[in-house]
XYZ file of N, CA and C in Angstrom:
873
model
N 35.418 -10.346 1.775
C 35.830 -9.038 2.293
C 36.240 -9.185 3.748
N 37.391 -8.662 4.113
C 37.871 -8.726 5.485
C 38.566 -7.412 5.772
N 37.922 -6.527 6.528
C 38.542 -5.255 6.854
C 38.228 -4.871 8.274
N 38.865 -3.789 8.717
C 38.736 -3.369 10.105
C 37.298 -3.028 10.458
N 36.523 -2.522 9.506
C 35.138 -2.176 9.799
C 34.294 -3.417 10.077
N 34.362 -4.425 9.188
C 33.539 -5.617 9.380
C 33.945 -6.378 10.628
N 35.223 -6.359 10.983
C 35.655 -7.068 12.182
C 35.116 -6.419 13.457
N 34.636 -5.204 13.348
C 34.047 -4.542 14.522
C 32.547 -4.807 14.639
N 32.012 -5.625 13.744
C 30.602 -5.976 13.814
C 30.422 -7.303 14.556
N 29.255 -7.465 15.167
C 28.850 -8.731 15.772
C 27.436 -9.034 15.293
N 27.115 -10.300 15.164
C 25.789 -10.690 14.701
C 24.864 -10.896 15.902
N 23.797 -10.103 15.957
C 22.780 -10.291 16.979
C 21.839 -11.414 16.578
N 21.346 -12.162 17.561
C 20.583 -13.372 17.251
C 19.176 -13.374 17.849
N 18.675 -12.209 18.243
C 17.342 -12.154 18.858
C 16.268 -12.687 17.917
N 16.496 -12.564 16.613
C 15.500 -13.012 15.628
C 15.737 -14.441 15.146
N 16.748 -15.129 15.677
C 17.043 -16.475 15.201
C 16.025 -17.499 15.714
N 15.517 -17.292 16.914
C 14.660 -18.309 17.489
C 13.312 -17.815 17.949
N 12.918 -16.607 17.527
C 11.652 -16.045 17.967
C 11.240 -14.901 17.055
N 9.991 -14.494 17.172
C 9.528 -13.315 16.441
C 10.214 -12.094 17.020
N 10.653 -11.202 16.151
C 11.431 -10.066 16.635
C 11.309 -8.904 15.662
N 11.374 -7.680 16.217
C 11.396 -6.474 15.402
C 10.124 -5.676 15.514
N 10.258 -4.355 15.412
C 9.100 -3.461 15.466
C 8.431 -3.343 14.113
N 9.215 -3.508 13.050
C 8.674 -3.436 11.686
C 9.189 -4.651 10.925
N 8.368 -5.168 10.033
C 8.781 -6.333 9.243
C 9.204 -7.489 10.107
N 8.411 -7.808 11.130
C 8.776 -8.841 12.100
C 9.108 -10.166 11.412
N 10.179 -10.805 11.892
C 10.490 -12.156 11.459
C 9.970 -13.122 12.512
N 9.570 -14.296 12.098
C 8.995 -15.290 13.012
C 10.043 -16.274 13.508
N 11.293 -15.965 13.318
C 12.362 -16.869 13.717
C 12.958 -17.533 12.488
N 14.274 -17.498 12.389
C 14.949 -18.048 11.217
C 15.245 -19.526 11.409
N 15.189 -20.286 10.319
C 15.496 -21.706 10.418
C 17.007 -21.929 10.334
N 17.396 -23.173 10.542
C 18.822 -23.502 10.596
C 19.523 -23.154 9.290
N 18.873 -23.386 8.174
C 19.483 -23.100 6.880
C 19.792 -21.608 6.742
N 18.841 -20.751 7.136
C 19.049 -19.308 7.033
C 20.157 -18.846 7.972
N 20.162 -19.380 9.195
C 21.196 -19.009 10.167
C 22.570 -19.446 9.675
N 22.651 -20.665 9.131
C 23.923 -21.170 8.606
C 24.440 -20.280 7.485
N 23.550 -19.832 6.622
C 23.937 -18.966 5.511
C 24.444 -17.621 6.025
N 23.755 -17.059 7.009
C 24.171 -15.771 7.586
C 25.552 -15.895 8.218
N 25.747 -16.927 9.023
C 27.020 -17.075 9.727
C 28.158 -17.398 8.765
N 27.859 -18.125 7.703
C 28.881 -18.389 6.693
C 29.349 -17.106 6.040
N 28.397 -16.249 5.690
C 28.745 -14.961 5.082
C 29.504 -14.094 6.084
N 29.077 -14.144 7.350
C 29.757 -13.361 8.378
C 31.216 -13.781 8.510
N 31.450 -15.087 8.560
C 32.826 -15.573 8.677
C 33.682 -15.095 7.503
N 33.159 -15.223 6.300
C 33.926 -14.820 5.111
C 34.213 -13.318 5.105
N 33.406 -12.576 5.843
C 33.562 -11.117 5.880
C 34.419 -10.647 7.037
N 34.886 -11.579 7.867
C 35.743 -11.215 8.988
C 35.007 -10.996 10.293
N 33.697 -11.219 10.317
C 32.926 -11.071 11.548
C 33.111 -12.331 12.385
N 33.506 -12.163 13.637
C 33.850 -13.345 14.449
C 33.132 -13.400 15.788
N 32.072 -12.590 15.962
C 31.413 -12.496 17.264
C 29.901 -12.617 17.110
N 29.280 -13.342 18.054
C 27.836 -13.533 18.079
C 27.303 -13.057 19.428
N 26.193 -12.346 19.380
C 25.535 -11.907 20.606
C 24.216 -12.657 20.759
N 24.064 -13.382 21.867
C 22.854 -14.163 22.081
C 22.355 -13.954 23.512
N 21.327 -14.724 23.880
C 20.763 -14.655 25.226
C 19.889 -15.867 25.462
N 19.788 -16.265 26.713
C 18.958 -17.413 27.054
C 17.495 -17.163 26.743
N 17.085 -15.890 26.752
C 15.669 -15.565 26.534
C 15.332 -15.365 25.058
N 16.285 -15.573 24.158
C 16.021 -15.392 22.727
C 15.431 -16.654 22.107
N 14.368 -17.163 22.684
C 13.706 -18.323 22.105
C 14.646 -19.496 21.901
N 14.692 -20.014 20.677
C 15.528 -21.176 20.351
C 16.883 -20.794 19.766
N 17.272 -19.537 19.915
C 18.487 -19.085 19.219
C 19.726 -19.866 19.643
N 19.894 -20.113 20.949
C 21.086 -20.830 21.397
C 21.116 -22.252 20.827
N 19.977 -22.917 20.825
C 19.931 -24.276 20.278
C 20.251 -24.287 18.784
N 19.692 -23.339 18.052
C 19.938 -23.251 16.613
C 21.414 -22.981 16.340
N 22.006 -22.072 17.102
C 23.428 -21.777 16.927
C 24.269 -23.026 17.182
N 23.915 -23.774 18.223
C 24.660 -24.994 18.528
C 24.559 -26.020 17.422
N 23.394 -26.110 16.791
C 23.222 -27.076 15.706
C 23.976 -26.651 14.452
N 24.038 -25.338 14.218
C 24.777 -24.842 13.050
C 26.274 -25.060 13.236
N 26.752 -24.834 14.472
C 28.176 -24.974 14.754
C 28.881 -23.634 14.806
N 29.330 -23.244 15.995
C 29.927 -21.910 16.170
C 31.197 -21.961 17.008
N 31.862 -23.111 17.066
C 33.031 -23.244 17.933
C 34.176 -22.332 17.522
N 34.146 -21.847 16.289
C 35.213 -20.969 15.810
C 34.893 -19.489 16.045
N 33.739 -19.200 16.638
C 33.315 -17.826 16.834
C 33.290 -17.463 18.316
N 33.435 -16.185 18.611
C 33.294 -15.705 19.981
C 31.808 -15.521 20.272
N 31.371 -16.078 21.400
C 29.945 -16.051 21.725
C 29.727 -15.335 23.054
N 28.836 -14.359 23.017
C 28.412 -13.674 24.237
C 26.944 -13.988 24.448
N 26.603 -14.408 25.659
C 25.203 -14.641 25.965
C 24.838 -13.886 27.238
N 23.539 -13.878 27.534
C 23.056 -13.072 28.664
C 22.263 -13.937 29.625
N 22.467 -13.648 30.901
C 21.772 -14.349 31.962
C 20.442 -13.648 32.231
N 19.340 -14.386 32.304
C 18.051 -13.740 32.578
C 17.964 -13.246 34.023
N 16.926 -12.487 34.362
C 16.761 -12.016 35.747
C 16.650 -13.194 36.716
N 17.127 -12.990 37.936
C 17.004 -14.021 38.965
C 15.525 -14.187 39.336
N 15.020 -15.407 39.337
C 13.626 -15.629 39.741
C 13.387 -15.159 41.179
N 12.205 -14.668 41.459
C 11.912 -14.095 42.777
C 11.986 -15.121 43.903
N 11.722 -16.386 43.599
C 11.688 -17.412 44.647
C 12.818 -18.420 44.490
N 13.954 -17.958 43.982
C 15.087 -18.855 43.796
C 15.582 -19.360 45.152
N 15.922 -20.629 45.220
C 16.377 -21.206 46.488
C 17.879 -21.062 46.680
N 18.617 -21.287 45.607
C 20.082 -21.199 45.684
C 20.577 -20.480 44.433
N 21.079 -19.272 44.615
C 21.513 -18.465 43.473
C 22.663 -19.132 42.741
N 23.627 -19.670 43.488
C 24.771 -20.318 42.834
C 24.311 -21.457 41.934
N 23.433 -22.292 42.445
C 22.932 -23.412 41.642
C 22.184 -22.909 40.418
N 21.354 -21.882 40.600
C 20.574 -21.353 39.489
C 21.486 -20.779 38.409
N 22.483 -19.972 38.816
C 23.398 -19.365 37.848
C 24.156 -20.448 37.088
N 24.706 -21.396 37.813
C 25.482 -22.449 37.157
C 24.610 -23.267 36.199
N 23.385 -23.564 36.606
C 22.515 -24.344 35.729
C 22.169 -23.562 34.471
N 21.981 -22.244 34.600
C 21.692 -21.409 33.437
C 22.872 -21.381 32.477
N 24.069 -21.177 33.022
C 25.265 -21.078 32.181
C 25.575 -22.422 31.530
N 25.493 -23.500 32.294
C 25.772 -24.823 31.728
C 24.750 -25.187 30.662
N 23.495 -24.777 30.863
C 22.472 -25.041 29.852
C 22.782 -24.290 28.561
N 23.239 -23.035 28.701
C 23.602 -22.252 27.514
C 24.789 -22.883 26.794
N 25.799 -23.291 27.551
C 26.967 -23.931 26.939
C 26.567 -25.199 26.186
N 25.665 -25.971 26.792
C 25.230 -27.222 26.157
C 24.463 -26.936 24.874
N 23.522 -25.983 24.924
C 22.738 -25.666 23.731
C 23.617 -25.071 22.638
N 24.539 -24.197 23.030
C 25.427 -23.570 22.060
C 26.492 -24.534 21.551
N 26.689 -25.633 22.285
C 27.676 -26.650 21.912
C 29.092 -26.070 21.885
N 29.384 -25.273 22.913
C 30.723 -24.696 23.068
C 31.218 -24.982 24.484
N 32.532 -24.945 24.659
C 33.098 -25.210 25.971
C 33.303 -23.973 26.803
N 33.332 -22.814 26.147
C 33.614 -21.565 26.850
C 32.967 -20.406 26.116
N 32.530 -19.416 26.872
C 31.926 -18.219 26.306
C 32.932 -17.082 26.299
N 32.780 -16.170 25.360
C 33.606 -14.966 25.388
C 33.107 -14.009 26.456
N 31.796 -14.067 26.726
C 31.261 -13.185 27.754
C 29.896 -13.632 28.246
N 29.636 -13.370 29.530
C 28.303 -13.520 30.113
C 27.880 -12.143 30.590
N 26.762 -11.672 30.067
C 26.216 -10.387 30.483
C 24.961 -10.613 31.313
N 24.707 -9.715 32.253
C 23.467 -9.754 33.011
C 22.408 -8.959 32.254
N 21.309 -9.632 31.904
C 20.213 -8.953 31.227
C 19.489 -8.007 32.177
N 19.620 -8.268 33.469
C 18.994 -7.452 34.507
C 20.059 -7.139 35.553
N 21.009 -6.252 35.213
C 22.183 -6.055 36.070
C 21.873 -5.553 37.475
N 20.704 -4.921 37.678
C 20.371 -4.454 39.023
C 20.213 -5.615 40.001
N 20.191 -6.860 39.495
C 20.159 -8.024 40.391
C 21.344 -8.017 41.356
N 22.480 -7.467 40.915
C 23.649 -7.490 41.810
C 23.501 -6.487 42.958
N 22.513 -5.602 42.876
C 22.272 -4.633 43.944
C 21.230 -5.139 44.932
N 20.626 -6.289 44.631
C 19.582 -6.849 45.480
C 20.135 -7.802 46.524
N 19.243 -8.518 47.213
C 19.659 -9.398 48.318
C 20.552 -10.555 47.888
N 20.505 -10.929 46.601
C 21.321 -12.035 46.121
C 22.582 -11.556 45.401
N 22.839 -10.260 45.459
C 23.902 -9.674 44.658
C 25.274 -10.255 44.893
N 25.666 -10.378 46.158
C 27.015 -10.874 46.464
C 27.202 -12.305 45.982
N 26.175 -13.141 46.185
C 26.270 -14.534 45.743
C 26.293 -14.622 44.223
N 25.539 -13.755 43.566
C 25.528 -13.713 42.109
C 26.904 -13.342 41.570
N 27.481 -12.291 42.117
C 28.812 -11.856 41.671
C 29.850 -12.947 41.916
N 29.845 -13.521 43.117
C 30.835 -14.539 43.463
C 30.748 -15.741 42.525
N 29.525 -16.142 42.176
C 29.358 -17.297 41.285
C 29.866 -16.983 39.885
N 29.550 -15.797 39.391
C 30.013 -15.412 38.062
C 31.537 -15.314 38.010
N 32.142 -14.759 39.053
C 33.605 -14.660 39.108
C 34.215 -16.059 39.127
N 33.602 -16.978 39.893
C 34.096 -18.360 39.915
C 34.026 -18.986 38.522
N 32.944 -18.719 37.788
C 32.803 -19.269 36.430
C 33.887 -18.712 35.501
N 34.269 -17.470 35.732
C 35.362 -16.906 34.938
C 36.689 -17.587 35.301
N 36.910 -17.800 36.579
C 38.132 -18.478 37.031
C 38.191 -19.895 36.464
N 37.017 -20.529 36.359
C 36.940 -21.901 35.853
C 36.964 -21.974 34.325
N 37.174 -20.837 33.686
C 37.242 -20.755 32.219
C 35.945 -21.169 31.533
N 34.830 -20.932 32.211
C 33.538 -21.081 31.544
C 33.236 -19.846 30.698
N 33.851 -18.727 31.066
C 33.704 -17.491 30.303
C 34.975 -16.662 30.432
N 35.269 -15.894 29.395
C 36.455 -15.043 29.434
C 36.176 -13.720 30.129
N 34.907 -13.301 30.139
C 34.592 -11.988 30.687
C 33.160 -11.934 31.196
N 32.902 -10.923 32.028
C 31.600 -10.700 32.633
C 31.164 -9.267 32.371
N 29.861 -9.039 32.333
C 29.445 -7.661 32.071
C 27.964 -7.426 32.230
N 27.560 -6.244 31.793
C 26.183 -5.795 31.943
C 25.586 -5.398 30.595
N 24.316 -5.714 30.418
C 23.539 -5.148 29.326
C 22.768 -3.976 29.925
N 23.196 -2.761 29.606
C 22.634 -1.560 30.230
C 21.551 -0.943 29.353
N 20.654 -0.206 30.001
C 19.560 0.456 29.294
C 19.556 1.966 29.507
N 20.099 2.418 30.632
C 20.060 3.838 30.945
C 21.329 4.223 31.701
N 21.921 5.381 31.416
C 23.152 5.790 32.110
C 22.998 5.895 33.621
N 21.778 6.070 34.109
C 21.570 6.177 35.557
C 21.967 4.903 36.292
N 22.119 3.798 35.557
C 22.502 2.524 36.170
C 23.989 2.444 36.484
N 24.785 3.244 35.821
C 26.232 3.033 35.798
C 26.878 3.128 37.173
N 26.660 4.214 37.896
C 27.413 4.464 39.135
C 27.259 3.340 40.149
N 26.030 2.952 40.447
C 25.803 1.930 41.470
C 26.367 0.586 41.044
N 26.198 0.234 39.777
C 26.690 -1.055 39.299
C 28.210 -1.121 39.306
N 28.855 -0.070 38.839
C 30.317 -0.063 38.777
C 30.930 -0.025 40.173
N 30.237 0.598 41.108
C 30.740 0.626 42.484
C 30.666 -0.768 43.110
N 29.631 -1.500 42.747
C 29.458 -2.853 43.293
C 30.415 -3.840 42.636
N 30.512 -3.799 41.308
C 31.393 -4.721 40.577
C 31.713 -4.134 39.207
N 32.967 -3.828 38.976
C 33.354 -3.299 37.675
C 33.284 -4.410 36.638
N 32.602 -4.183 35.522
C 32.469 -5.218 34.495
C 33.666 -5.258 33.558
N 33.766 -6.352 32.814
C 34.742 -6.435 31.725
C 34.153 -5.856 30.445
N 32.824 -6.009 30.284
C 32.113 -5.574 29.079
C 30.842 -4.841 29.487
N 30.491 -3.803 28.753
C 29.138 -3.254 28.823
C 28.561 -3.272 27.418
N 27.291 -3.622 27.334
C 26.574 -3.501 26.067
C 25.506 -2.426 26.262
N 25.515 -1.425 25.381
C 24.628 -0.275 25.562
C 23.936 0.078 24.250
N 22.750 0.676 24.327
C 22.105 1.184 23.114
C 22.751 2.490 22.680
N 22.950 2.640 21.392
C 23.505 3.894 20.874
C 23.203 3.975 19.386
N 22.688 5.098 18.974
C 22.453 5.351 17.557
C 22.353 6.842 17.324
N 22.103 7.234 16.115
C 22.140 8.652 15.754
C 21.092 9.473 16.511
N 20.021 8.812 16.994
C 19.026 9.502 17.807
C 19.303 9.376 19.301
N 19.774 8.213 19.706
C 20.001 7.919 21.127
C 21.481 8.063 21.462
N 21.834 9.215 22.017
C 23.246 9.516 22.283
C 23.552 9.572 23.776
N 22.697 8.974 24.593
C 22.811 9.101 26.048
C 24.125 8.557 26.606
N 24.643 7.474 26.017
C 25.831 6.828 26.578
C 27.144 7.377 26.015
N 27.083 8.197 24.979
C 28.318 8.649 24.335
C 29.296 9.295 25.306
N 28.780 10.094 26.220
C 29.650 10.819 27.153
C 30.398 9.867 28.095
N 29.927 8.618 28.206
C 30.549 7.663 29.127
C 31.584 6.782 28.447
N 31.673 6.830 27.131
C 32.623 5.966 26.435
C 34.075 6.205 26.877
N 34.529 7.456 27.009
C 35.906 7.663 27.489
C 36.141 7.085 28.876
N 35.138 7.186 29.761
C 35.264 6.613 31.106
C 35.394 5.102 31.029
N 34.526 4.458 30.261
C 34.613 3.005 30.111
C 35.996 2.606 29.606
N 36.479 3.339 28.628
C 37.780 3.022 28.042
C 38.901 3.165 29.069
N 38.867 4.228 29.859
C 39.901 4.439 30.883
C 39.888 3.315 31.918
N 38.718 2.777 32.198
C 38.594 1.710 33.183
C 38.887 0.334 32.583
N 39.166 0.298 31.289
C 39.458 -0.971 30.638
C 38.231 -1.815 30.364
N 37.073 -1.168 30.294
C 35.816 -1.868 30.043
C 35.542 -1.877 28.542
N 35.336 -3.059 27.994
C 35.045 -3.191 26.559
C 33.627 -2.692 26.287
N 33.454 -1.992 25.171
C 32.156 -1.395 24.838
C 31.569 -2.083 23.620
N 30.376 -2.656 23.799
C 29.610 -3.207 22.691
C 28.328 -2.387 22.557
N 28.004 -2.027 21.340
C 26.854 -1.162 21.076
C 25.767 -1.952 20.360
N 24.525 -1.742 20.777
C 23.378 -2.347 20.105
C 22.414 -1.231 19.682
N 21.356 -1.609 18.968
C 20.286 -0.681 18.547
C 20.766 0.395 17.589
N 21.819 0.095 16.822
C 22.315 1.093 15.874
C 21.262 1.438 14.820
N 20.382 0.467 14.503
C 19.279 0.712 13.563
C 17.938 0.848 14.286
N 17.962 0.846 15.615
C 16.770 0.963 16.450
C 15.709 -0.051 16.018
N 16.119 -1.320 16.057
C 15.264 -2.452 15.669
C 14.668 -2.277 14.272
N 15.423 -1.658 13.392
C 15.004 -1.533 12.001
C 14.159 -0.316 11.697
N 13.717 0.413 12.714
C 12.853 1.569 12.454
C 13.588 2.654 11.671
N 14.879 2.833 11.940
C 15.629 3.893 11.264
C 15.859 3.574 9.791
N 15.702 2.310 9.417
C 15.897 1.896 8.023
C 14.581 1.729 7.278
N 13.485 2.073 7.936
C 12.163 1.927 7.331
C 11.695 3.267 6.770
N 11.306 3.321 5.496
C 10.778 4.574 4.956
C 9.663 5.118 5.855
N 9.669 6.409 6.141
C 8.717 6.988 7.098
C 7.264 6.602 6.861
N 6.846 6.513 5.602
C 5.443 6.195 5.306
C 5.091 4.745 5.631
N 6.114 3.911 5.839
C 5.863 2.499 6.125
C 5.942 2.161 7.610
N 6.237 3.151 8.444
C 6.348 2.908 9.876
C 4.972 2.706 10.499
N 4.886 1.882 11.552
C 3.619 1.733 12.262
C 3.113 3.070 12.797
N 1.813 3.141 13.051
C 1.177 4.382 13.515
C 1.836 4.905 14.784
N 2.317 4.005 15.625
C 2.926 4.420 16.897
C 4.015 5.470 16.702
N 4.753 5.388 15.598
C 5.910 6.261 15.391
C 5.563 7.588 14.708
N 4.300 7.814 14.412
C 3.914 9.034 13.712
C 4.250 10.331 14.457
N 4.202 10.380 15.795
C 4.594 11.628 16.477
C 6.016 12.086 16.160
N 6.852 11.171 15.677
C 8.243 11.507 15.357
C 8.489 11.451 13.846
N 7.434 11.616 13.079
C 7.545 11.522 11.616
C 8.554 12.516 11.068
N 8.616 13.705 11.650
C 9.544 14.730 11.149
C 10.988 14.238 11.279
N 11.313 13.613 12.398
C 12.675 13.127 12.623
C 13.048 12.076 11.578
N 12.151 11.113 11.360
C 12.433 10.060 10.387
C 12.554 10.641 8.973
N 11.699 11.594 8.645
C 11.743 12.204 7.310
C 13.036 12.966 7.108
N 13.469 13.710 8.119
C 14.724 14.464 8.011
C 15.914 13.518 7.860
N 15.877 12.399 8.582
C 16.971 11.436 8.498
C 17.105 10.887 7.084
N 15.983 10.484 6.494
C 16.011 9.944 5.131
C 16.364 11.024 4.112
N 15.875 12.215 4.310
C 16.171 13.303 3.380
C 17.665 13.651 3.429
N 18.253 13.573 4.596
C 19.665 13.926 4.755
C 20.564 12.949 4.001
N 20.290 11.633 4.140
C 21.167 10.637 3.535
C 20.768 10.283 2.103
N 19.539 10.518 1.735
C 19.145 10.373 0.334
C 18.668 9.007 -0.090
N 19.388 7.947 0.287
C 18.954 6.594 -0.068
C 19.339 5.638 1.050
N 18.836 4.421 0.958
C 19.006 3.480 2.060
C 20.465 3.090 2.271
N 21.213 2.907 1.196
C 22.612 2.494 1.345
C 23.424 3.564 2.059
N 23.203 4.817 1.690
C 23.869 5.911 2.395
C 23.426 5.988 3.846
N 22.143 5.719 4.072
C 21.610 5.761 5.431
C 22.266 4.696 6.295
N 22.356 3.475 5.787
C 23.021 2.400 6.529
C 24.464 2.788 6.831
N 25.161 3.309 5.825
C 26.559 3.726 6.021
C 26.662 4.809 7.080
N 25.732 5.765 7.045
C 25.760 6.861 8.011
C 25.473 6.406 9.427
N 24.507 5.507 9.578
C 24.170 5.014 10.910
C 25.311 4.197 11.509
N 25.960 3.382 10.675
C 27.109 2.622 11.162
C 28.288 3.539 11.468
N 28.484 4.521 10.615
C 29.595 5.446 10.821
C 29.450 6.195 12.141
N 28.208 6.509 12.497
C 27.975 7.267 13.726
C 28.578 6.568 14.940
N 28.424 5.238 15.019
C 28.959 4.520 16.184
C 30.405 4.071 15.960
N 30.760 3.716 14.726
C 32.124 3.257 14.476
C 33.143 4.387 14.591
N 32.690 5.643 14.463
C 33.587 6.782 14.654
C 34.077 6.878 16.095
N 33.324 6.266 17.002
C 33.734 6.238 18.408
C 34.779 5.140 18.567
N 36.035 5.536 18.650
C 37.124 4.565 18.639
C 37.098 3.612 19.828
N 36.428 4.030 20.919
C 36.367 3.159 22.090
C 35.467 1.942 21.865
N 34.590 2.011 20.879
C 33.631 0.930 20.637
C 34.338 -0.281 20.039
N 34.239 -1.420 20.720
C 34.877 -2.646 20.232
C 33.998 -3.362 19.210
N 32.688 -3.518 19.525
C 31.782 -4.239 18.643
C 30.468 -3.479 18.501
N 29.886 -3.581 17.307
C 28.554 -3.049 17.028
C 27.679 -4.241 16.643
N 26.658 -4.494 17.439
C 25.784 -5.641 17.225
C 24.696 -5.277 16.217
N 24.611 -6.063 15.149
C 23.584 -5.833 14.136
C 22.743 -7.094 13.975
N 21.463 -6.916 13.735
C 20.584 -8.035 13.455
C 20.260 -8.084 11.975
N 20.251 -9.274 11.405
C 19.922 -9.427 9.983
C 18.971 -10.608 9.823
N 18.157 -10.555 8.778
C 17.182 -11.606 8.509
C 17.642 -12.608 7.451
N 18.747 -12.278 6.751
C 19.230 -13.162 5.695
C 20.669 -12.811 5.362
N 21.348 -13.715 4.666
C 22.713 -13.424 4.221
C 22.699 -12.303 3.185
N 21.605 -12.203 2.409
C 21.486 -11.121 1.435
C 21.425 -9.772 2.134
N 20.682 -9.711 3.237
C 20.611 -8.457 3.997
C 21.967 -8.123 4.611
N 22.671 -9.126 5.111
C 24.013 -8.888 5.644
C 24.928 -8.364 4.550
N 24.832 -8.939 3.359
C 25.667 -8.486 2.237
C 25.385 -7.017 1.914
N 24.119 -6.613 1.964
C 23.783 -5.218 1.655
C 24.326 -4.279 2.722
N 24.335 -4.725 3.981
C 24.898 -3.904 5.050
C 26.406 -3.760 4.876
N 27.066 -4.861 4.534
C 28.514 -4.804 4.330
C 28.875 -3.956 3.109
N 28.023 -4.008 2.092
C 28.248 -3.154 0.918
C 28.145 -1.686 1.317
N 27.134 -1.359 2.126
C 26.979 0.020 2.589
C 28.152 0.425 3.471
N 28.648 -0.527 4.262
C 29.762 -0.235 5.162
C 30.993 0.216 4.397
N 31.172 -0.313 3.178
C 32.329 0.087 2.369
C 32.229 1.547 1.925
N 31.021 2.107 2.005
C 30.844 3.509 1.630
C 31.006 4.442 2.824
N 31.362 3.865 3.961
C 31.474 4.674 5.176
C 32.444 5.841 4.995
N 33.511 5.600 4.244
C 34.515 6.651 4.053
C 33.949 7.871 3.331
N 32.805 7.685 2.647
C 32.192 8.799 1.929
C 31.318 9.660 2.825
N 31.112 9.221 4.083
C 30.265 9.968 5.011
C 31.131 10.966 5.762
N 30.882 12.241 5.545
C 31.728 13.265 6.153
C 31.003 14.114 7.190
N 29.723 13.904 7.356
C 28.947 14.737 8.279
C 27.772 13.922 8.784
N 27.078 14.445 9.790
C 25.923 13.759 10.349
C 24.878 14.789 10.755
N 23.605 14.457 10.617
C 22.559 15.410 10.998
C 22.423 15.495 12.509
N 22.014 16.644 12.995
C 21.783 16.827 14.428
C 20.348 16.441 14.743
N 20.129 15.154 14.929
C 18.771 14.653 15.133
C 18.638 13.870 16.433
N 19.464 14.150 17.419
C 19.376 13.404 18.671
C 18.020 13.623 19.324
N 17.577 12.605 20.047
C 16.262 12.638 20.677
C 16.372 12.064 22.083
N 15.735 12.703 23.041
C 15.765 12.234 24.425
C 14.444 11.611 24.862
N 13.501 11.532 23.955
C 12.178 10.998 24.275
C 12.255 9.469 24.343
N 12.145 8.926 25.553
C 12.264 7.486 25.729
C 11.172 6.718 25.011
N 10.057 7.362 24.739
C 8.977 6.683 24.013
C 9.408 6.309 22.600
N 10.436 6.976 22.112
C 10.983 6.644 20.795
C 12.251 5.817 20.905
N 13.200 6.243 21.726
C 14.531 5.641 21.694
C 14.681 4.391 22.557
N 13.713 4.109 23.421
C 13.792 2.900 24.260
C 12.697 1.926 23.824
N 13.062 0.860 23.101
C 12.052 -0.088 22.594
C 11.194 -0.721 23.685
N 11.657 -0.715 24.924
C 10.856 -1.287 26.003
C 9.567 -0.502 26.226
N 9.525 0.738 25.767
C 8.335 1.574 25.963
C 7.353 1.483 24.813
N 7.759 0.828 23.706
C 6.900 0.813 22.531
C 5.654 -0.009 22.786
N 4.549 0.459 22.251
C 3.315 -0.322 22.315
C 3.377 -1.393 21.230
N 3.302 -2.630 21.655
C 3.437 -3.742 20.710
C 2.099 -4.020 20.038
């Protein structure tokens, strides 16, 4: 299958080299499982991978599987508090990622902690990243954002090529900024469309932490009726935003990817969406969850 919908997906790799997820945690996928997932992704028209230096062994596993034919975006970790030379640190981080990934160039480098550019090392950080782009180590630079309050200061300091933001049927905080990003020529990548799998988990199977929002989860499942419709509806919510270039999804197996792609084909049958937006960060921001 190769269509416009699947080509707008990217494979997230947070679970490839470490335990990941709020429900049904995976302990990290082996090379065979990753190879199977990426093979299915390629056949489906998916050509982009989202990774990060802090995702355990994910970069090494990807490099061993072989991804030279795919676009790879990775993320730079926060600058250490006692770094001696920012340029050296940045270059060593990027070169290490390139070596582990076994690629010569990245499609993008995102800052996992973009407020670093507003700190004392900001100018040196920006200059080094721009030099790496000039040197064709990466095609683009950007930010992994968590809250819209970050946008103004970061964009004033350095306009990115890419932003990656959380967005899903409950978390609609960034939607109002999509037209602005588009006007500025900033590519938009969306993550957390399934909210780390919680939105796809039957309400009775969710951890106790999520019980205060049981009504929201129950209404969501009642509205869509079954899991395949739910997956289609959640994907449709973000894919309807024409400014969105990529939607990052995490999967635990090629079978799970196949089920998502099957649901994606039903997207055309989704004609409406429930009004279930939520502003409670204790639910919509995984950084606040009690592990």
